Amino acid sequence: MPEEKVVYTRPYGVTVTLQPQNETRTVKARSVRQLLNIVKASPTTVLVIRNNELLTSDRKLSHGDEIIVRTVVSSG
Amino acid sequence: MKCKVCKATAVVSLPSHNTGFCSDCFMAFYERSVERSIRRQKLFTFEDKILVALSGGKDSLACALVLKKLGYKVHGLHIDLAIPESSAAARGVVERFCAAHDIPLIVKEMEEEGLQIPRVKKVLSRSVCSACGRIKRYFFNKVAMDEGFTALATGHNLDDEIARLFSNTLRWDIPHLSDQGPLLEADNGFSRKVRPLYRLTEFENANYAFLNGLEYHYAPCPYSPGATSTAYKKLWNQLEEEMPGRKLAFYTAFLAHGREPFRQFEQAEGTKPVPCERCGYPTSAGICGVCRTRDAVAADES
C-alpha cells in the first residue's frame, strides 16, 4: 500500500511590527498597499521595512515576511 | 515602481513629486533640495560656523548629516532635558551620531540649570510643551551667541512649518506670521536662525536617515500626547493624501506673498524685545519666561 502523502497547509501570514508602539501581529496582506490598509496607515506617514530594505506601496509580500511599519510623524 | 532616474527598483515613492527613487538617486535628490534651499534663501555660506540643534530625532540628525556631507562647518548642540523615560536614550543617540560623523558636540544639561522638565511640569498648571520649547530655544540661542556661532540651524521640516503656519493663521497671530520662515536674521540679542530642511517632509527626512543607516530616537516624548501640532499634522497629512503637493504649495506661497504684509505691519505696530532684567535674554518686558520658570522650580523645591 503506497504511503499516504501528507500535505501541510499553513495559513498565509505576514508578521508586522508597528513602531514606535512595538506591537506585533500577523495579517493576511499580499502587498504593502494591502498591509497599510489593514494597519490604517498612509504610505507617506510610515516607513515600510523588510530585511533592512525600504518597500514602496506597490511591492508584493510573501508568506512569512517580517515587516516593520515605522511611523515617521514626530509628536510634540 | 521604478526609479525615475536610473530605472532600478524604487525604495521611496514621493506622490507630491509624482515620482519614485532608488536609494542613491533619492539621496542625490534630497541633498540637491537642501543645497537649493540654502542658496535660494541665502541661509549661510561655507564660511559660517553653524550650530545644529540635535534632539536625537530623524530630522535634526538628517540636518547635521546633510550639512556635513555638503561641506559646511557643523557643530552639534544637545539639550539634556532630564526626562527619565527618554532623555538618556536621546542623548546616547546624539553622542554616538556625533562621534561616528566627527561632529563636535556641546551638551547642555537642564539638571545643572535647575530646569529639569519633570520639575518644570510639576510647577505648571498647563501643558509643559510650550515651556519646554521656550527653554530649548533659550539655550539654543544662548550657546550660539556665547560660543560665537554665526548661524543656528534646526531640523524643522515642511510638516513642522505647515503645522506652525496653520496654527498661526487660525489665530491670525501677526507677530508670529511676520517672522515665520527658513531664515531669521540676527537681531536684538537673537542669533541668526536657519531651517535648511524647510522644503522636505518628515517622510523624506525619515527615508534619508534610514538610507544613511542613522540610528535615531523615534520614541515619542512621554509628555507630548495632546500636543496641538500633532493634530494639525494629522489634518494636513489627510489633505496631502487627497491633493499631493498641497503642503509645499501652501508654504512657499506664504513665503512669496503672505509674509511680507505681516512683517510690515509688525514693524510699524509691534513691540521690540528688551533684555531680561536678570539674564539679558530678549523678552517683552521685565524678567524673561525662562528665569520665571527657574524661580518657580526653585520655590517648589524649597
JSON list of N, CA, C and O in Angstrom, two decimals, chain A residues 19-20 42-47 49 52 54 56 58-59 70 72-76, chain B residues 1 9 11 15 58 202-203 206-207 210-211 216 218 220 224 227 230 233 237 241:
[
{"chain": "A", "resi": 19, "resn": "GLN", "atom": "N", "xyz": [5.89, 50.33, 14.82]},
{"chain": "A", "resi": 19, "resn": "GLN", "atom": "CA", "xyz": [6.76, 51.14, 15.68]},
{"chain": "A", "resi": 19, "resn": "GLN", "atom": "C", "xyz": [6.25, 52.58, 15.65]},
{"chain": "A", "resi": 19, "resn": "GLN", "atom": "O", "xyz": [5.76, 53.03, 14.61]},
{"chain": "A", "resi": 20, "resn": "PRO", "atom": "N", "xyz": [6.32, 53.36, 16.72]},
{"chain": "A", "resi": 20, "resn": "PRO", "atom": "CA", "xyz": [7.06, 53.04, 17.94]},
{"chain": "A", "resi": 20, "resn": "PRO", "atom": "C", "xyz": [6.31, 52.23, 18.99]},
{"chain": "A", "resi": 20, "resn": "PRO", "atom": "O", "xyz": [6.87, 51.95, 20.05]},
{"chain": "A", "resi": 42, "resn": "SER", "atom": "N", "xyz": [-1.11, 55.70, 6.19]},
{"chain": "A", "resi": 42, "resn": "SER", "atom": "CA", "xyz": [-0.94, 56.29, 4.86]},
{"chain": "A", "resi": 42, "resn": "SER", "atom": "C", "xyz": [0.50, 56.07, 4.40]},
{"chain": "A", "resi": 42, "resn": "SER", "atom": "O", "xyz": [1.43, 56.14, 5.22]},
{"chain": "A", "resi": 43, "resn": "PRO", "atom": "N", "xyz": [0.72, 55.82, 3.09]},
{"chain": "A", "resi": 43, "resn": "PRO", "atom": "CA", "xyz": [2.08, 55.48, 2.62]},
{"chain": "A", "resi": 43, "resn": "PRO", "atom": "C", "xyz": [3.12, 56.56, 2.90]},
{"chain": "A", "resi": 43, "resn": "PRO", "atom": "O", "xyz": [4.31, 56.26, 3.00]},
{"chain": "A", "resi": 44, "resn": "THR", "atom": "N", "xyz": [2.71, 57.83, 3.03]},
{"chain": "A", "resi": 44, "resn": "THR", "atom": "CA", "xyz": [3.72, 58.88, 3.25]},
{"chain": "A", "resi": 44, "resn": "THR", "atom": "C", "xyz": [3.84, 59.28, 4.73]},
{"chain": "A", "resi": 44, "resn": "THR", "atom": "O", "xyz": [4.41, 60.31, 5.06]},
{"chain": "A", "resi": 45, "resn": "THR", "atom": "N", "xyz": [3.29, 58.44, 5.61]},
{"chain": "A", "resi": 45, "resn": "THR", "atom": "CA", "xyz": [3.48, 58.71, 7.04]},
{"chain": "A", "resi": 45, "resn": "THR", "atom": "C", "xyz": [4.23, 57.59, 7.75]},
{"chain": "A", "resi": 45, "resn": "THR", "atom": "O", "xyz": [4.42, 57.65, 8.96]},
{"chain": "A", "resi": 46, "resn": "VAL", "atom": "N", "xyz": [4.63, 56.57, 6.99]},
{"chain": "A", "resi": 46, "resn": "VAL", "atom": "CA", "xyz": [5.35, 55.43, 7.60]},
{"chain": "A", "resi": 46, "resn": "VAL", "atom": "C", "xyz": [6.49, 54.95, 6.68]},
{"chain": "A", "resi": 46, "resn": "VAL", "atom": "O", "xyz": [6.43, 55.13, 5.46]},
{"chain": "A", "resi": 47, "resn": "LEU", "atom": "N", "xyz": [7.50, 54.36, 7.31]},
{"chain": "A", "resi": 47, "resn": "LEU", "atom": "CA", "xyz": [8.50, 53.60, 6.55]},
{"chain": "A", "resi": 47, "resn": "LEU", "atom": "C", "xyz": [8.07, 52.13, 6.63]},
{"chain": "A", "resi": 47, "resn": "LEU", "atom": "O", "xyz": [7.70, 51.66, 7.69]},
{"chain": "A", "resi": 49, "resn": "ILE", "atom": "N", "xyz": [9.56, 48.46, 6.15]},
{"chain": "A", "resi": 49, "resn": "ILE", "atom": "CA", "xyz": [10.91, 47.88, 6.09]},
{"chain": "A", "resi": 49, "resn": "ILE", "atom": "C", "xyz": [10.84, 46.35, 6.10]},
{"chain": "A", "resi": 49, "resn": "ILE", "atom": "O", "xyz": [10.15, 45.77, 6.94]},
{"chain": "A", "resi": 52, "resn": "ASN", "atom": "N", "xyz": [15.73, 45.07, 6.35]},
{"chain": "A", "resi": 52, "resn": "ASN", "atom": "CA", "xyz": [16.51, 46.32, 6.29]},
{"chain": "A", "resi": 52, "resn": "ASN", "atom": "C", "xyz": [16.44, 47.01, 4.92]},
{"chain": "A", "resi": 52, "resn": "ASN", "atom": "O", "xyz": [17.31, 47.79, 4.56]},
{"chain": "A", "resi": 54, "resn": "LEU", "atom": "N", "xyz": [13.77, 49.28, 2.31]},
{"chain": "A", "resi": 54, "resn": "LEU", "atom": "CA", "xyz": [12.52, 50.03, 2.25]},
{"chain": "A", "resi": 54, "resn": "LEU", "atom": "C", "xyz": [11.65, 49.52, 1.11]},
{"chain": "A", "resi": 54, "resn": "LEU", "atom": "O", "xyz": [12.16, 49.20, 0.03]},
{"chain": "A", "resi": 56, "resn": "THR", "atom": "N", "xyz": [8.15, 50.25, -1.32]},
{"chain": "A", "resi": 56, "resn": "THR", "atom": "CA", "xyz": [7.09, 51.16, -1.75]},
{"chain": "A", "resi": 56, "resn": "THR", "atom": "C", "xyz": [5.75, 50.39, -1.75]},
{"chain": "A", "resi": 56, "resn": "THR", "atom": "O", "xyz": [5.74, 49.16, -1.68]},
{"chain": "A", "resi": 58, "resn": "ASP", "atom": "N", "xyz": [3.59, 49.48, -3.88]},
{"chain": "A", "resi": 58, "resn": "ASP", "atom": "CA", "xyz": [3.25, 48.52, -4.93]},
{"chain": "A", "resi": 58, "resn": "ASP", "atom": "C", "xyz": [3.98, 47.18, -4.78]},
{"chain": "A", "resi": 58, "resn": "ASP", "atom": "O", "xyz": [3.70, 46.25, -5.55]},
{"chain": "A", "resi": 59, "resn": "ARG", "atom": "N", "xyz": [4.89, 47.08, -3.79]},
{"chain": "A", "resi": 59, "resn": "ARG", "atom": "CA", "xyz": [5.67, 45.83, -3.68]},
{"chain": "A", "resi": 59, "resn": "ARG", "atom": "C", "xyz": [4.82, 44.68, -3.14]},
{"chain": "A", "resi": 59, "resn": "ARG", "atom": "O", "xyz": [3.96, 44.87, -2.28]},
{"chain": "A", "resi": 70, "resn": "ARG", "atom": "N", "xyz": [7.04, 51.71, 10.49]},
{"chain": "A", "resi": 70, "resn": "ARG", "atom": "CA", "xyz": [7.50, 52.71, 11.46]},
{"chain": "A", "resi": 70, "resn": "ARG", "atom": "C", "xyz": [6.91, 54.09, 11.15]},
{"chain": "A", "resi": 70, "resn": "ARG", "atom": "O", "xyz": [7.15, 54.64, 10.07]},
{"chain": "A", "resi": 72, "resn": "VAL", "atom": "N", "xyz": [6.52, 57.93, 10.92]},
{"chain": "A", "resi": 72, "resn": "VAL", "atom": "CA", "xyz": [7.55, 58.98, 10.80]},
{"chain": "A", "resi": 72, "resn": "VAL", "atom": "C", "xyz": [7.09, 60.31, 11.40]},
{"chain": "A", "resi": 72, "resn": "VAL", "atom": "O", "xyz": [7.87, 61.23, 11.52]},
{"chain": "A", "resi": 73, "resn": "VAL", "atom": "N", "xyz": [5.81, 60.37, 11.78]},
{"chain": "A", "resi": 73, "resn": "VAL", "atom": "CA", "xyz": [5.30, 61.65, 12.31]},
{"chain": "A", "resi": 73, "resn": "VAL", "atom": "C", "xyz": [5.75, 61.80, 13.76]},
{"chain": "A", "resi": 73, "resn": "VAL", "atom": "O", "xyz": [5.38, 61.00, 14.60]},
{"chain": "A", "resi": 74, "resn": "SER", "atom": "N", "xyz": [6.59, 62.82, 14.00]},
{"chain": "A", "resi": 74, "resn": "SER", "atom": "CA", "xyz": [7.03, 63.05, 15.37]},
{"chain": "A", "resi": 74, "resn": "SER", "atom": "C", "xyz": [5.94, 63.82, 16.09]},
{"chain": "A", "resi": 74, "resn": "SER", "atom": "O", "xyz": [5.22, 64.62, 15.49]},
{"chain": "A", "resi": 75, "resn": "SER", "atom": "N", "xyz": [5.81, 63.56, 17.37]},
{"chain": "A", "resi": 75, "resn": "SER", "atom": "CA", "xyz": [4.75, 64.24, 18.13]},
{"chain": "A", "resi": 75, "resn": "SER", "atom": "C", "xyz": [5.37, 65.27, 19.06]},
{"chain": "A", "resi": 75, "resn": "SER", "atom": "O", "xyz": [6.45, 65.10, 19.56]},
{"chain": "A", "resi": 76, "resn": "GLY", "atom": "N", "xyz": [4.62, 66.33, 19.29]},
{"chain": "A", "resi": 76, "resn": "GLY", "atom": "CA", "xyz": [5.07, 67.36, 20.22]},
{"chain": "A", "resi": 76, "resn": "GLY", "atom": "C", "xyz": [6.04, 68.31, 19.60]},
{"chain": "A", "resi": 76, "resn": "GLY", "atom": "O", "xyz": [6.47, 68.16, 18.48]},
{"chain": "B", "resi": 1, "resn": "MET", "atom": "N", "xyz": [7.38, 49.81, -8.71]},
{"chain": "B", "resi": 1, "resn": "MET", "atom": "CA", "xyz": [7.74, 51.17, -9.13]},
{"chain": "B", "resi": 1, "resn": "MET", "atom": "C", "xyz": [9.23, 51.25, -9.43]},
{"chain": "B", "resi": 1, "resn": "MET", "atom": "O", "xyz": [10.03, 50.68, -8.70]},
{"chain": "B", "resi": 9, "resn": "THR", "atom": "N", "xyz": [14.76, 49.35, -9.06]},
{"chain": "B", "resi": 9, "resn": "THR", "atom": "CA", "xyz": [13.57, 49.28, -8.21]},
{"chain": "B", "resi": 9, "resn": "THR", "atom": "C", "xyz": [13.57, 50.47, -7.24]},
{"chain": "B", "resi": 9, "resn": "THR", "atom": "O", "xyz": [14.57, 50.72, -6.56]},
{"chain": "B", "resi": 11, "resn": "VAL", "atom": "N", "xyz": [12.80, 52.62, -3.92]},
{"chain": "B", "resi": 11, "resn": "VAL", "atom": "CA", "xyz": [12.60, 52.33, -2.49]},
{"chain": "B", "resi": 11, "resn": "VAL", "atom": "C", "xyz": [11.84, 53.46, -1.80]},
{"chain": "B", "resi": 11, "resn": "VAL", "atom": "O", "xyz": [11.39, 53.30, -0.67]},
{"chain": "B", "resi": 15, "resn": "PRO", "atom": "N", "xyz": [4.59, 60.91, -3.81]},
{"chain": "B", "resi": 15, "resn": "PRO", "atom": "CA", "xyz": [3.41, 61.34, -4.59]},
{"chain": "B", "resi": 15, "resn": "PRO", "atom": "C", "xyz": [3.41, 62.85, -4.84]},
{"chain": "B", "resi": 15, "resn": "PRO", "atom": "O", "xyz": [2.91, 63.29, -5.88]},
{"chain": "B", "resi": 58, "resn": "LYS", "atom": "N", "xyz": [15.04, 62.00, 13.85]},
{"chain": "B", "resi": 58, "resn": "LYS", "atom": "CA", "xyz": [15.49, 61.85, 12.46]},
{"chain": "B", "resi": 58, "resn": "LYS", "atom": "C", "xyz": [15.79, 63.19, 11.80]},
{"chain": "B", "resi": 58, "resn": "LYS", "atom": "O", "xyz": [16.73, 63.30, 11.01]},
{"chain": "B", "resi": 202, "resn": "GLU", "atom": "N", "xyz": [8.67, 65.24, 6.77]},
{"chain": "B", "resi": 202, "resn": "GLU", "atom": "CA", "xyz": [9.14, 64.26, 7.76]},
{"chain": "B", "resi": 202, "resn": "GLU", "atom": "C", "xyz": [9.42, 62.93, 7.08]},
{"chain": "B", "resi": 202, "resn": "GLU", "atom": "O", "xyz": [10.37, 62.23, 7.44]},
{"chain": "B", "resi": 203, "resn": "PHE", "atom": "N", "xyz": [8.58, 62.57, 6.13]},
{"chain": "B", "resi": 203, "resn": "PHE", "atom": "CA", "xyz": [8.73, 61.30, 5.42]},
{"chain": "B", "resi": 203, "resn": "PHE", "atom": "C", "xyz": [10.06, 61.27, 4.66]},
{"chain": "B", "resi": 203, "resn": "PHE", "atom": "O", "xyz": [10.80, 60.28, 4.70]},
{"chain": "B", "resi": 206, "resn": "ALA", "atom": "N", "xyz": [12.87, 60.97, 7.18]},
{"chain": "B", "resi": 206, "resn": "ALA", "atom": "CA", "xyz": [12.94, 59.62, 7.74]},
{"chain": "B", "resi": 206, "resn": "ALA", "atom": "C", "xyz": [13.61, 58.66, 6.75]},
{"chain": "B", "resi": 206, "resn": "ALA", "atom": "O", "xyz": [14.42, 57.81, 7.12]},
{"chain": "B", "resi": 207, "resn": "ASN", "atom": "N", "xyz": [13.27, 58.81, 5.48]},
{"chain": "B", "resi": 207, "resn": "ASN", "atom": "CA", "xyz": [13.89, 57.97, 4.44]},
{"chain": "B", "resi": 207, "resn": "ASN", "atom": "C", "xyz": [15.39, 58.24, 4.34]},
{"chain": "B", "resi": 207, "resn": "ASN", "atom": "O", "xyz": [16.20, 57.32, 4.22]},
{"chain": "B", "resi": 210, "resn": "PHE", "atom": "N", "xyz": [17.13, 56.76, 7.34]},
{"chain": "B", "resi": 210, "resn": "PHE", "atom": "CA", "xyz": [17.18, 55.29, 7.24]},
{"chain": "B", "resi": 210, "resn": "PHE", "atom": "C", "xyz": [18.22, 54.85, 6.20]},
{"chain": "B", "resi": 210, "resn": "PHE", "atom": "O", "xyz": [19.04, 53.96, 6.46]},
{"chain": "B", "resi": 211, "resn": "LEU", "atom": "N", "xyz": [18.18, 55.48, 5.04]},
{"chain": "B", "resi": 211, "resn": "LEU", "atom": "CA", "xyz": [19.09, 55.05, 3.95]},
{"chain": "B", "resi": 211, "resn": "LEU", "atom": "C", "xyz": [20.55, 55.36, 4.26]},
{"chain": "B", "resi": 211, "resn": "LEU", "atom": "O", "xyz": [21.46, 54.76, 3.69]},
{"chain": "B", "resi": 216, "resn": "TYR", "atom": "N", "xyz": [18.25, 56.54, 15.01]},
{"chain": "B", "resi": 216, "resn": "TYR", "atom": "CA", "xyz": [17.65, 57.75, 15.58]},
{"chain": "B", "resi": 216, "resn": "TYR", "atom": "C", "xyz": [16.60, 57.42, 16.62]},
{"chain": "B", "resi": 216, "resn": "TYR", "atom": "O", "xyz": [16.08, 56.31, 16.67]},
{"chain": "B", "resi": 218, "resn": "TYR", "atom": "N", "xyz": [13.16, 57.43, 18.02]},
{"chain": "B", "resi": 218, "resn": "TYR", "atom": "CA", "xyz": [11.83, 57.63, 17.47]},
{"chain": "B", "resi": 218, "resn": "TYR", "atom": "C", "xyz": [10.70, 57.43, 18.47]},
{"chain": "B", "resi": 218, "resn": "TYR", "atom": "O", "xyz": [9.53, 57.54, 18.12]},
{"chain": "B", "resi": 220, "resn": "PRO", "atom": "N", "xyz": [8.14, 58.56, 21.09]},
{"chain": "B", "resi": 220, "resn": "PRO", "atom": "CA", "xyz": [7.61, 59.91, 21.32]},
{"chain": "B", "resi": 220, "resn": "PRO", "atom": "C", "xyz": [7.91, 60.40, 22.72]},
{"chain": "B", "resi": 220, "resn": "PRO", "atom": "O", "xyz": [8.14, 59.60, 23.63]},
{"chain": "B", "resi": 224, "resn": "SER", "atom": "N", "xyz": [4.21, 64.43, 25.38]},
{"chain": "B", "resi": 224, "resn": "SER", "atom": "CA", "xyz": [3.66, 65.10, 24.19]},
{"chain": "B", "resi": 224, "resn": "SER", "atom": "C", "xyz": [2.22, 64.75, 23.81]},
{"chain": "B", "resi": 224, "resn": "SER", "atom": "O", "xyz": [1.62, 65.48, 23.04]},
{"chain": "B", "resi": 227, "resn": "ALA", "atom": "N", "xyz": [-0.49, 67.25, 22.08]},
{"chain": "B", "resi": 227, "resn": "ALA", "atom": "CA", "xyz": [0.11, 68.46, 21.52]},
{"chain": "B", "resi": 227, "resn": "ALA", "atom": "C", "xyz": [-0.69, 68.89, 20.28]},
{"chain": "B", "resi": 227, "resn": "ALA", "atom": "O", "xyz": [-1.04, 68.05, 19.45]},
{"chain": "B", "resi": 230, "resn": "THR", "atom": "N", "xyz": [0.51, 68.01, 16.69]},
{"chain": "B", "resi": 230, "resn": "THR", "atom": "CA", "xyz": [0.27, 66.64, 16.19]},
{"chain": "B", "resi": 230, "resn": "THR", "atom": "C", "xyz": [-1.09, 66.58, 15.50]},
{"chain": "B", "resi": 230, "resn": "THR", "atom": "O", "xyz": [-1.23, 65.94, 14.44]},
{"chain": "B", "resi": 233, "resn": "LYS", "atom": "N", "xyz": [-0.79, 68.28, 12.10]},
{"chain": "B", "resi": 233, "resn": "LYS", "atom": "CA", "xyz": [-0.05, 67.44, 11.15]},
{"chain": "B", "resi": 233, "resn": "LYS", "atom": "C", "xyz": [-0.95, 66.34, 10.58]},
{"chain": "B", "resi": 233, "resn": "LYS", "atom": "O", "xyz": [-0.91, 66.03, 9.39]},
{"chain": "B", "resi": 237, "resn": "ASN", "atom": "N", "xyz": [-1.82, 65.84, 6.73]},
{"chain": "B", "resi": 237, "resn": "ASN", "atom": "CA", "xyz": [-1.47, 64.60, 6.03]},
{"chain": "B", "resi": 237, "resn": "ASN", "atom": "C", "xyz": [-2.66, 64.05, 5.27]},
{"chain": "B", "resi": 237, "resn": "ASN", "atom": "O", "xyz": [-2.52, 63.50, 4.18]},
{"chain": "B", "resi": 241, "resn": "GLU", "atom": "N", "xyz": [-2.76, 63.67, 1.19]},
{"chain": "B", "resi": 241, "resn": "GLU", "atom": "CA", "xyz": [-3.05, 62.40, 0.53]},
{"chain": "B", "resi": 241, "resn": "GLU", "atom": "C", "xyz": [-4.07, 62.61, -0.59]},
{"chain": "B", "resi": 241, "resn": "GLU", "atom": "O", "xyz": [-3.98, 62.01, -1.65]}
]
